[in-house]
Amino acid sequence: MGSSLIFQWGEASAFVNRSSATGWRLPEHAMRLPHQGIKPGSLVIKWTSGGVLRTATDNGQGDLQGAATGEINYASAALLLRPQFMIDAGGQFAIEYDYAVVINKNVAVTLDAGGYASITLDTVPAPGTVSVGWITVRNLSASSGASSGGTSASKNGGSGKFSYLPQVPPAPAPVITSRVPLSDGSTTGKYMAQGGTRASGGSVYIEVGATSSPTGNHYVPPDVDGVVWTDAEYTAGVKSIGGVEYRRWGA
């Protein structure tokens, strides 16, 4: 007598557990890198999934391999990324690549009877780097209450624009190593780079800051050949490499 009764209940929530399901399409990321003229075989993409570092690279023919599939157009820098492992929540993709000067050439062509045109370039293009653009003929029509007009165009020739990387340039092309994020387009954040090895075993990754230049912000990793972190340095999360102090990624 005189005691209180406590009632508790909850509402049912409908859900479907798909953690072990198969056949679902993986997320895709489509973007354009800041620099055109990506050098074939130089693209490296890194991210963490479940705390494990995943890496994907290009095979030099425009396809991605490793922990992701996809395509890279070297001339236009258009990238399609399909990771096979979901990126961790709040994570970022770290992209490293080399790029060189792209040769642009405007050409006028005349089509043969079969509709083909022969074009002579100044140098031999590197495989997978040619990008072609041209203007097509558009048919216009007029409807009641409206009018439209246009200019006539010939279908047996015209002009277009070629972009490509030379296979054997007459002089070494300038190459810059860059690291850019895919999540928010920031160029001021810290990005993951190889930092050497740990004395007790395993690889170490470091934070690399942006370096400003007339062509933009670039992320240049240090030379870590032969760099070994002691257990004390690994625990402290800081090490001097080439006279510059770097923080361990995740420290």
Coordinates of C-alpha atoms in Angstrom, one line a residue:
M1 CA 0.0 0.0 0.0
G2 CA 1.2 3.5 -0.7
S3 CA 3.8 2.4 -3.2
S4 CA 4.2 3.8 -6.7
L5 CA 3.8 1.9 -10.0
I6 CA 6.2 2.7 -12.8
F7 CA 5.2 2.1 -16.4
Q8 CA 7.8 2.0 -19.2
W9 CA 7.4 1.2 -22.9
G10 CA 9.0 1.8 -26.2
E11 CA 7.7 2.2 -29.7
A12 CA 8.6 -0.4 -32.3
S13 CA 10.9 0.7 -35.1
A14 CA 11.0 -1.1 -38.4
F15 CA 14.4 -1.7 -39.9
V16 CA 16.2 -4.1 -42.2
N17 CA 19.6 -5.5 -41.2
R18 CA 21.7 -5.5 -44.4
S19 CA 25.1 -5.9 -42.8
S20 CA 25.7 -9.3 -44.4
A21 CA 23.8 -8.6 -47.6
T22 CA 25.5 -8.9 -51.0
G23 CA 24.8 -7.5 -54.5
W24 CA 24.5 -3.9 -53.4
R25 CA 26.2 -1.3 -55.6
L26 CA 29.2 0.3 -53.8
P27 CA 29.4 4.1 -53.6
E28 CA 31.1 6.0 -56.4
H29 CA 32.9 9.3 -56.4
A30 CA 33.2 11.3 -59.6
M31 CA 35.4 14.4 -59.5
R32 CA 37.9 16.4 -61.5
L33 CA 41.4 16.9 -60.1
P34 CA 42.8 20.4 -60.0
H35 CA 45.6 19.8 -62.5
Q36 CA 45.2 18.5 -66.1
G37 CA 47.9 16.3 -67.6
I38 CA 48.2 13.6 -65.0
K39 CA 51.2 11.5 -65.7
P40 CA 50.2 7.9 -66.3
G41 CA 51.2 5.5 -63.5
S42 CA 51.7 8.3 -60.9
L43 CA 48.2 8.4 -59.3
V44 CA 48.0 7.1 -55.7
I45 CA 44.8 7.3 -53.6
K46 CA 44.8 6.4 -49.9
W47 CA 42.1 6.2 -47.2
T48 CA 41.2 4.3 -44.0
S49 CA 38.5 1.7 -43.8
G50 CA 37.8 0.0 -40.5
G51 CA 41.1 1.6 -39.2
V52 CA 43.0 -0.2 -42.0
L53 CA 44.9 1.9 -44.6
R54 CA 43.6 1.2 -48.2
T55 CA 45.5 2.1 -51.4
A56 CA 44.5 2.3 -55.0
T57 CA 46.7 3.3 -58.0
D58 CA 46.3 3.7 -61.7
N59 CA 47.8 1.1 -64.1
G60 CA 49.2 3.6 -66.6
Q61 CA 46.3 2.8 -69.0
G62 CA 43.6 4.8 -67.4
D63 CA 42.2 2.2 -65.0
L64 CA 42.3 2.0 -61.2
Q65 CA 43.6 -1.0 -59.4
G66 CA 44.2 -2.2 -55.8
A67 CA 41.5 -1.4 -53.2
A68 CA 39.3 0.4 -55.7
T69 CA 38.2 0.3 -59.3
G70 CA 37.4 3.2 -61.7
E71 CA 38.9 5.3 -64.4
I72 CA 41.2 8.3 -64.8
N73 CA 41.4 10.5 -67.9
Y74 CA 44.9 11.7 -67.8
A75 CA 44.4 14.7 -70.2
S76 CA 41.3 16.2 -68.5
A77 CA 42.0 14.9 -64.9
A78 CA 38.5 13.5 -64.7
L79 CA 38.4 10.7 -62.0
L80 CA 35.8 8.0 -61.3
L81 CA 36.5 6.2 -58.0
R82 CA 34.7 3.1 -56.8
P83 CA 36.3 2.0 -53.4
Q84 CA 35.9 -1.6 -52.6
F85 CA 36.1 -0.7 -48.9
M86 CA 33.9 2.0 -47.3
I87 CA 35.8 5.0 -46.1
D88 CA 35.6 5.5 -42.3
A89 CA 33.2 8.2 -41.0
G90 CA 34.7 11.6 -41.1
G91 CA 37.6 10.3 -43.2
Q92 CA 39.2 11.8 -46.3
F93 CA 40.8 10.5 -49.4
A94 CA 44.4 11.5 -49.9
I95 CA 45.4 11.8 -53.5
E96 CA 49.0 11.9 -54.8
Y97 CA 49.9 12.4 -58.5
D98 CA 52.4 14.0 -60.8
Y99 CA 51.3 16.2 -63.6
A100 CA 53.1 17.9 -66.6
V101 CA 52.4 20.5 -69.3
V102 CA 49.5 19.6 -71.6
I103 CA 49.9 20.4 -75.3
N104 CA 46.8 22.1 -76.8
K105 CA 46.4 22.2 -80.6
N106 CA 43.6 23.7 -82.7
V107 CA 43.3 21.9 -86.1
A108 CA 41.1 22.2 -89.2
V109 CA 40.1 19.0 -90.9
T110 CA 38.4 17.8 -94.0
L111 CA 36.4 14.5 -93.9
D112 CA 36.9 11.9 -96.6
A113 CA 34.1 9.9 -98.3
G114 CA 33.9 7.6 -95.3
G115 CA 33.5 10.4 -92.8
Y116 CA 37.1 10.1 -91.4
A117 CA 39.7 12.8 -90.9
S118 CA 43.5 12.5 -90.7
I119 CA 45.3 14.8 -88.1
T120 CA 49.0 15.3 -87.8
L121 CA 50.3 16.1 -84.3
D122 CA 53.6 17.8 -83.5
T123 CA 54.7 15.0 -81.2
V124 CA 53.7 11.4 -80.3
P125 CA 51.1 11.5 -77.5
A126 CA 51.5 9.3 -74.4
P127 CA 48.9 6.5 -74.4
G128 CA 45.6 7.4 -72.8
T129 CA 46.2 11.2 -72.7
V130 CA 44.4 12.4 -75.8
S131 CA 41.3 14.6 -75.4
V132 CA 39.4 15.8 -78.4
G133 CA 36.6 18.4 -78.6
W134 CA 34.6 19.7 -81.6
I135 CA 31.4 21.5 -82.4
T136 CA 28.5 19.6 -83.9
V137 CA 25.7 20.8 -86.2
R138 CA 22.4 21.5 -84.5
N139 CA 19.1 21.4 -86.3
L140 CA 16.6 24.1 -85.3
S141 CA 12.9 24.3 -85.9
A142 CA 10.1 26.8 -85.4
S143 CA 6.7 26.2 -83.8
S144 CA 3.5 28.3 -83.6
G145 CA 3.9 31.5 -81.6
A146 CA 7.7 31.2 -81.5
S147 CA 10.6 31.6 -83.8
S148 CA 14.2 30.4 -83.9
G149 CA 17.1 30.9 -86.1
G150 CA 20.6 29.6 -86.7
T151 CA 23.6 29.7 -89.0
S152 CA 24.3 27.0 -91.7
A153 CA 27.1 24.6 -91.1
S154 CA 29.0 22.2 -93.3
K155 CA 29.1 18.5 -92.4
N156 CA 32.1 17.6 -94.5
G157 CA 34.7 19.4 -92.3
G158 CA 35.3 21.8 -89.5
S159 CA 37.7 22.5 -86.7
G160 CA 38.4 21.0 -83.3
K161 CA 40.8 21.1 -80.3
F162 CA 43.3 18.4 -79.3
S163 CA 44.8 18.2 -75.8
Y164 CA 47.5 15.6 -75.0
L165 CA 50.7 14.8 -73.1
P166 CA 53.8 14.3 -75.3
Q167 CA 55.3 10.9 -75.0
V168 CA 58.9 12.2 -75.4
P169 CA 59.0 15.9 -74.7
P170 CA 61.9 17.9 -76.1
A171 CA 62.8 19.0 -72.5
P172 CA 61.9 17.6 -69.1
A173 CA 58.4 18.8 -68.2
P174 CA 57.9 20.4 -64.7
V175 CA 56.5 17.9 -62.3
I176 CA 54.9 18.7 -59.0
T177 CA 53.7 16.2 -56.4
S178 CA 50.3 17.2 -55.0
R179 CA 48.0 15.9 -52.3
V180 CA 44.4 17.0 -52.5
P181 CA 41.2 15.9 -50.6
L182 CA 38.1 14.8 -52.3
S183 CA 35.6 15.5 -49.5
D184 CA 35.4 19.3 -49.2
G185 CA 37.9 20.7 -51.7
S186 CA 40.0 22.2 -49.0
T187 CA 43.6 23.1 -49.8
T188 CA 44.7 24.1 -46.2
G189 CA 44.2 20.9 -44.3
K190 CA 46.8 18.3 -43.3
Y191 CA 47.2 15.2 -45.5
M192 CA 48.7 11.8 -44.9
A193 CA 52.1 10.9 -46.3
Q194 CA 54.6 8.1 -45.8
G195 CA 56.7 8.8 -42.8
G196 CA 59.1 5.9 -42.5
T197 CA 59.0 2.8 -40.4
R198 CA 58.7 2.0 -36.7
A199 CA 61.6 0.3 -34.9
S200 CA 59.3 -2.3 -33.5
G201 CA 57.7 -3.0 -36.9
G202 CA 55.1 -1.4 -39.2
S203 CA 54.8 1.7 -41.3
V204 CA 54.4 5.2 -40.0
Y205 CA 52.3 8.0 -41.7
I206 CA 52.7 11.7 -41.0
E207 CA 50.8 15.0 -41.5
V208 CA 52.0 17.2 -44.4
G209 CA 51.0 20.8 -44.6
A210 CA 50.3 22.9 -47.8
T211 CA 53.2 24.7 -49.5
S212 CA 52.1 27.7 -51.5
S213 CA 53.4 28.5 -55.0
P214 CA 52.3 30.6 -57.9
T215 CA 50.3 27.7 -59.3
G216 CA 48.5 26.9 -56.1
N217 CA 48.9 25.0 -52.9
H218 CA 50.8 21.7 -53.1
Y219 CA 51.6 19.0 -50.5
V220 CA 55.2 17.8 -50.9
P221 CA 56.1 14.8 -48.7
P222 CA 59.7 14.6 -47.3
D223 CA 62.2 12.0 -48.3
V224 CA 61.8 9.2 -45.7
D225 CA 64.2 6.6 -47.2
G226 CA 65.9 5.0 -44.2
V227 CA 63.8 7.0 -41.6
V228 CA 63.0 4.9 -38.5
W229 CA 60.8 6.0 -35.6
T230 CA 61.9 4.9 -32.1
D231 CA 59.1 3.7 -29.8
A232 CA 59.5 6.9 -27.8
E233 CA 59.1 9.1 -30.9
Y234 CA 56.1 7.0 -32.0
T235 CA 54.5 7.5 -28.6
A236 CA 55.2 11.2 -28.6
G237 CA 53.9 11.5 -32.1
V238 CA 56.6 13.9 -33.3
K239 CA 59.9 13.3 -35.3
S240 CA 62.4 15.5 -37.1
I241 CA 62.8 14.5 -40.7
G242 CA 65.3 16.4 -42.8
G243 CA 65.4 19.2 -40.2
V244 CA 61.6 19.6 -40.1
E245 CA 59.4 18.3 -37.4
Y246 CA 56.5 16.2 -38.5
R247 CA 53.5 14.9 -36.5
R248 CA 52.5 11.3 -36.7
W249 CA 49.2 10.9 -38.5
G250 CA 46.5 10.2 -35.9
A251 CA 48.7 11.2 -32.9

